[in-house]
Amino acid sequence: MSLGFIVPLGFIFFRSFTIDGVFTLEGFRSLLTSPLFVRVFWTTLEISLIASIVALAVGYPVALHISRQSERVRSLYLIMVLLPFWTSILVKSYAFTVILGDAGLINTALRALRLPQFEMIFNRFGVLAASTNFLVPFAVFPILANLLAQDPNLGKAAEVMGAGPLRIFWRITFPLSGSGVLAGFILTFVLSLGLFATPALLGGRHDMMMANLIDFYTRDTLNWNAASAIAVILLFTSAVLLLLLNRVRGTEKFA
Amino acid sequence: MNSPARKLNLGAIGKPVHWRFPLTGIMAWSAFAFLLLPSLIIIPISFGNKNQIVFPPTAFHWDLYYLFFTTSTWIAATTQSAKVALLSTAIALTLGTLAAYGIERSRLRGKQLLLVVLLSPLLIPGVVTALGLYSYFAVIGLSGSTTALVMGHTVFLCPFVIVTVSAGIKELDGSIETAASVMGAGRFKIFTAVVLPQLRPSLVSAGLFSFLMSFDELVISWFISGAQTTTLPVKMYSSVQTETSPILAAISTMLTILSVIICLGAEGARNLRKKAVAADS
Amino acid sequence: MTVVELKGVSRKYGNIVALDCLDLVVEKGEFLTLLGPSGSGKTTLLNIIAGMTPPSSGRVEIDGRDVTDMPTRQRGLGMVFQNYALMPHMTVFDNIAFPLRVRRVREQEIRIRVAEVLDIVNLRDLGGRKPRELSGGQQQRVAIARCLVYKPSLILMDEPLGALDKKLREQLQLEIKRLHSDLGVTVVYVTHDQEEALTLSDRICLMNTGRIEQLGTPHELYFAPETVFGAQFLGESNVLTATVSESSSEETVLRCSVGTIRAPTTSVATGAEVTIVVRPENIRRLAPGECIGNELSGELIDTTFVGGVTRYYVRPDNGSVLVLKELTNRTAWAAGSGKVRIGWSAEHTLVIQNIAGR
Ligand SMILES: Nc1ncnc2c1ncn2[C@@H]1O[C@H](COP(=O)(O)OP(=O)(O)OP(=O)(O)O)[C@@H](O)[C@H]1O
Ligand SMILES: [Mg+2]
């Protein structure tokens, strides 16, 4: 059954190194010299980096808040993370076009208040807002798992010694959650590398990401060799990061 | 500790210094709003004006839903998605459960590696899988067929089933199976009569979420579906640019409701499992 | 001088009464142990003193001030946990320096004070290590040092030795005892190990189902238990029910199923139903014809040899089995030797009044 997955991957590797069945590195060479690819590559990294960092910043307080609830309340809060998690990314992206568009909710409201309006769609802002929204649950889960695994006596001990909540957080809880944050970062970063619908729906011409470029080469220019080469690069980047994630998980015990 | 202990010559030590930190709750609730509001805002819009988005809606009618249910292409896409989701869930559930059981109960040496290979589609970008399947189906001449879609979705769902069912198997008491085999039950008998009934809650939740994942899946379908086999997400995706009517608001609302129902169903299955565990002990 | 005073403190969790209207005074410099079976409310009581659990009713005073509504961190206490609760990401030095940094002590002074307490707990050169690089016993010493370093007026310890093996536990008991007497700190210590309580304590507070069963020195608790629970929890006991048949200024005579029993004089009225307790080590085998106050004959039903002591199980002619304990010697009875005579002197009969509701 795993063949179902291995075989298609094999095809990608084969295609990326061959043109008309002849071995060549031409695909990779022309990609690396193509301004389009280089631009898309950096755009992808930039969007992924910013979106994952923002998602972590938004997700951390959520995880912290949930971790401090009693078990029953916690499962209620978790539903509020799980619901968006299981909502179709297409629905969420569409929702953002409705909210952020020129005739969208925010701009309509601003217009009604006679305030200046903003372009928030078909640009970087739109992609980042919707991507972050998609990534937050993925940031919450590893951080929450880490926070729940922390020894509650550490906080109590610090409290008895006179430490206030802020000091307990910055000196104990936060440093100890480092591995959870790192795991969350790698996870969200890898997921955003592969974003497809969000940049297509909310981005402008300059916000194309690697998945969209693969689509472009496959459908519009029928350049399967280039498309496969991009897929290999994407796969390789993700795999390296995931191996890193595995290392982080392995060392989690120590923290 | 044989050193002579002395009286600590410490003088009075000052008072602890600290601040208040009430922000977490506010930040968490803002985040919940950010997570939930987009999908919620779509709901009133879906009952609003038929030709363009007006917010806040000035009237309440079912026009958009009526439009959806009377447009044959939308209905065809929805039926196609349901068909693909049902078939691929059934296949993935069968294969995934067998694989999970085999992996959990075997002492293979390459078990860890096998697991990594089996689970990797869960994390590598969907577009890579999609392109691979696309090239593969093009070569074997299945491009654009429903069979290709079902196979593609099965590949995409299997790792998820394996993870979910493995977690369920880990909770099982292996000694019950040992007891059954001591009593003379064969491997097949043990699996169907002992293992599967105990796994029912995991299977229910794996099945429900697999259905949802397949029903909502865009990237793979976008690459491998054809004009005759368009799924709902594919049609939604291609119509965002062209459609002027906010019919997508109605569809999005229905998809959100489907997610809620499936989450609640899975939650119910989880509670059943908890009850079963509590009754056991 | 009083360090802690609890006045009518109760704590309820839903229907469960974890502490039931409890009064307790801890004096400065004393070592008070809370002893009791699991679920008797020891941890709850400790948490109420620390301020981590608010009492459902009653007041808590520390150093003469009402602190019932004062948050934990302002109470200036120290606490040692069973699982050490050392910060895993900080070195031993930073762990011990933590309470000083909270108090904004200058770094220079911190170094002096930390070195001092590390010396006291004999971990002089381990300041640079992380907690996970230390043994369990060493970690608990770091936790104790972390408490000593800021001189709290009271140190709370919740089963601090519970995670250690028997040998190490005994060694650390001695160290804690020495630290207590050398440094003059006040300690409230929780354990469910009676030997540990007897070894360490100035006073023991015996708890049962959220109430104080008895409060007194280890001696008082052992030799003069006030309740049957107390008699059975500390040391071994033979328990019989009896009726007072005669009460004079010299002795009390009781009647029970095994016959007539003599006890020291008590204030119990004639005719009252009481419980009598006799420690196994106070019962001995009697030579034929020997009289020591209370004598019984019965059947020897079992003998167990546990090293230094031997236990005999004797069923009196009417009544349930009694246990007696003797230092092992050569002339031990052999099992199954049939009829024997046993007895104890009147002063070893403990008479416990039956109090309604206990
Ligand atoms: N957070 C809580 N919620 C509900 N009930 C509790 C809670 N904490 C303690 N209890 C109950 O209060 C009673 C006393 O508990 P406590 O932890 O004080 O006992 P303990 O003497 O420390 O026992 P142990 O020796 O097992 O530590 C128990 O019946 C316990 O079930
Ligand atoms: Mg306890």
Short mmCIF file of N, CA, C and O in Angstrom, two decimals, chain A residues 57-104:
data_model
loop_
_atom_site.label_atom_id
_atom_site.label_comp_id
_atom_site.label_asym_id
_atom_site.label_seq_id
_atom_site.Cartn_x
_atom_site.Cartn_y
_atom_site.Cartn_z
N ALA A 57 3.02 33.25 17.81
CA ALA A 57 2.72 34.34 18.74
C ALA A 57 1.24 34.36 19.11
O ALA A 57 0.88 34.66 20.24
N VAL A 58 0.39 34.03 18.14
CA VAL A 58 -1.05 33.98 18.44
C VAL A 58 -1.39 32.71 19.20
O VAL A 58 -2.20 32.72 20.12
N GLY A 59 -0.73 31.61 18.83
CA GLY A 59 -1.07 30.31 19.41
C GLY A 59 -0.56 30.14 20.83
O GLY A 59 -1.18 29.44 21.63
N TYR A 60 0.56 30.78 21.15
CA TYR A 60 1.13 30.56 22.49
C TYR A 60 0.17 30.96 23.61
O TYR A 60 -0.09 30.15 24.50
N PRO A 61 -0.38 32.18 23.58
CA PRO A 61 -1.31 32.52 24.66
C PRO A 61 -2.52 31.60 24.70
O PRO A 61 -3.03 31.30 25.79
N VAL A 62 -2.95 31.13 23.52
CA VAL A 62 -4.08 30.19 23.51
C VAL A 62 -3.69 28.92 24.26
O VAL A 62 -4.41 28.47 25.17
N ALA A 63 -2.53 28.35 23.91
CA ALA A 63 -2.09 27.13 24.57
C ALA A 63 -1.92 27.38 26.07
O ALA A 63 -2.32 26.57 26.90
N LEU A 64 -1.34 28.52 26.42
CA LEU A 64 -1.12 28.84 27.83
C LEU A 64 -2.44 28.92 28.57
O LEU A 64 -2.61 28.36 29.66
N HIS A 65 -3.38 29.60 27.97
CA HIS A 65 -4.69 29.77 28.61
C HIS A 65 -5.38 28.42 28.78
O HIS A 65 -5.89 28.11 29.85
N ILE A 66 -5.34 27.61 27.72
CA ILE A 66 -6.00 26.30 27.80
C ILE A 66 -5.32 25.42 28.84
O ILE A 66 -5.98 24.72 29.60
N SER A 67 -3.99 25.50 28.90
CA SER A 67 -3.28 24.61 29.82
C SER A 67 -3.60 24.94 31.28
O SER A 67 -3.40 24.11 32.15
N ARG A 68 -4.10 26.14 31.52
CA ARG A 68 -4.35 26.51 32.91
C ARG A 68 -5.78 26.23 33.35
O ARG A 68 -6.17 26.59 34.46
N GLN A 69 -6.57 25.62 32.46
CA GLN A 69 -7.96 25.35 32.84
C GLN A 69 -8.08 23.96 33.46
O GLN A 69 -7.22 23.11 33.27
N SER A 70 -9.18 23.76 34.16
CA SER A 70 -9.46 22.42 34.66
C SER A 70 -9.78 21.53 33.47
O SER A 70 -10.08 22.01 32.38
N GLU A 71 -9.73 20.23 33.69
CA GLU A 71 -9.82 19.31 32.57
C GLU A 71 -11.12 19.49 31.77
O GLU A 71 -11.12 19.40 30.55
N ARG A 72 -12.21 19.72 32.47
CA ARG A 72 -13.49 19.83 31.77
C ARG A 72 -13.56 21.10 30.92
O ARG A 72 -13.96 21.05 29.76
N VAL A 73 -13.15 22.22 31.50
CA VAL A 73 -13.15 23.47 30.75
C VAL A 73 -12.18 23.35 29.58
O VAL A 73 -12.44 23.85 28.49
N ARG A 74 -11.07 22.65 29.82
CA ARG A 74 -10.05 22.52 28.77
C ARG A 74 -10.63 21.89 27.52
O ARG A 74 -10.37 22.34 26.41
N SER A 75 -11.47 20.86 27.68
CA SER A 75 -11.97 20.21 26.47
C SER A 75 -12.94 21.13 25.73
O SER A 75 -13.03 21.07 24.51
N LEU A 76 -13.61 22.02 26.44
CA LEU A 76 -14.46 23.00 25.76
C LEU A 76 -13.62 23.96 24.92
O LEU A 76 -13.92 24.24 23.76
N TYR A 77 -12.55 24.45 25.54
CA TYR A 77 -11.66 25.36 24.81
C TYR A 77 -11.05 24.66 23.61
O TYR A 77 -10.87 25.25 22.54
N LEU A 78 -10.71 23.38 23.80
CA LEU A 78 -10.06 22.64 22.71
C LEU A 78 -10.98 22.57 21.50
O LEU A 78 -10.51 22.61 20.36
N ILE A 79 -12.27 22.48 21.75
CA ILE A 79 -13.21 22.44 20.63
C ILE A 79 -13.07 23.71 19.80
O ILE A 79 -13.13 23.68 18.57
N MET A 80 -12.80 24.83 20.48
CA MET A 80 -12.68 26.09 19.74
C MET A 80 -11.41 26.12 18.89
O MET A 80 -11.29 26.95 17.99
N VAL A 81 -10.44 25.26 19.20
CA VAL A 81 -9.27 25.16 18.33
C VAL A 81 -9.52 24.09 17.26
O VAL A 81 -9.10 24.24 16.11
N LEU A 82 -10.22 23.03 17.66
CA LEU A 82 -10.42 21.92 16.73
C LEU A 82 -11.39 22.28 15.61
O LEU A 82 -11.23 21.83 14.49
N LEU A 83 -12.40 23.10 15.92
CA LEU A 83 -13.36 23.46 14.88
C LEU A 83 -12.70 24.17 13.71
O LEU A 83 -12.83 23.73 12.57
N PRO A 84 -11.95 25.24 13.96
CA PRO A 84 -11.26 25.85 12.82
C PRO A 84 -10.26 24.90 12.19
O PRO A 84 -10.05 24.93 10.98
N PHE A 85 -9.66 24.03 13.01
CA PHE A 85 -8.69 23.06 12.49
C PHE A 85 -9.34 22.17 11.43
O PHE A 85 -8.75 21.86 10.41
N TRP A 86 -10.59 21.77 11.68
CA TRP A 86 -11.27 20.86 10.75
C TRP A 86 -12.11 21.59 9.72
O TRP A 86 -12.84 20.96 8.96
N THR A 87 -12.05 22.92 9.71
CA THR A 87 -12.78 23.63 8.66
C THR A 87 -11.93 23.67 7.40
O THR A 87 -10.72 23.89 7.48
N SER A 88 -12.56 23.45 6.27
CA SER A 88 -11.85 23.42 4.99
C SER A 88 -11.03 24.70 4.79
O SER A 88 -11.52 25.81 5.02
N ILE A 89 -9.80 24.54 4.36
CA ILE A 89 -8.94 25.71 4.15
C ILE A 89 -9.50 26.59 3.04
O ILE A 89 -9.34 27.82 3.03
N LEU A 90 -10.24 25.96 2.13
CA LEU A 90 -10.85 26.72 1.04
C LEU A 90 -11.92 27.66 1.61
O LEU A 90 -12.02 28.83 1.23
N VAL A 91 -12.70 27.13 2.55
CA VAL A 91 -13.73 27.94 3.19
C VAL A 91 -13.09 29.12 3.93
O VAL A 91 -13.54 30.26 3.82
N LYS A 92 -12.00 28.81 4.67
CA LYS A 92 -11.38 29.88 5.44
C LYS A 92 -10.78 30.94 4.52
O LYS A 92 -10.90 32.14 4.77
N SER A 93 -10.13 30.48 3.44
CA SER A 93 -9.54 31.45 2.52
C SER A 93 -10.62 32.30 1.87
O SER A 93 -10.48 33.52 1.74
N TYR A 94 -11.71 31.64 1.47
CA TYR A 94 -12.82 32.39 0.88
C TYR A 94 -13.36 33.42 1.87
O TYR A 94 -13.61 34.58 1.52
N ALA A 95 -13.49 32.99 3.15
CA ALA A 95 -13.98 33.91 4.17
C ALA A 95 -13.08 35.14 4.25
O ALA A 95 -13.57 36.27 4.38
N PHE A 96 -11.78 34.92 4.13
CA PHE A 96 -10.89 36.09 4.20
C PHE A 96 -11.05 37.00 2.98
O PHE A 96 -10.91 38.22 3.11
N THR A 97 -11.35 36.43 1.82
CA THR A 97 -11.57 37.33 0.68
C THR A 97 -12.79 38.19 0.95
O THR A 97 -12.83 39.36 0.58
N VAL A 98 -13.80 37.60 1.60
CA VAL A 98 -15.01 38.37 1.91
C VAL A 98 -14.73 39.45 2.96
O VAL A 98 -15.24 40.56 2.88
N ILE A 99 -13.91 39.11 3.92
CA ILE A 99 -13.66 40.07 5.00
C ILE A 99 -12.71 41.18 4.56
O ILE A 99 -12.92 42.35 4.85
N LEU A 100 -11.66 40.79 3.81
CA LEU A 100 -10.60 41.75 3.54
C LEU A 100 -10.75 42.49 2.20
O LEU A 100 -10.08 43.48 1.96
N GLY A 101 -11.65 42.00 1.35
CA GLY A 101 -11.76 42.56 0.00
C GLY A 101 -12.09 44.05 -0.03
O GLY A 101 -12.44 44.65 0.99
N ASP A 102 -11.96 44.65 -1.24
CA ASP A 102 -12.23 46.09 -1.37
C ASP A 102 -13.66 46.42 -0.96
O ASP A 102 -13.93 47.44 -0.34
N ALA A 103 -14.58 45.50 -1.33
CA ALA A 103 -15.97 45.69 -0.91
C ALA A 103 -16.25 44.83 0.32
O ALA A 103 -17.39 44.53 0.64
N GLY A 104 -15.17 44.39 1.00
CA GLY A 104 -15.32 43.47 2.13
C GLY A 104 -15.76 44.17 3.39
O GLY A 104 -15.97 45.39 3.43
#
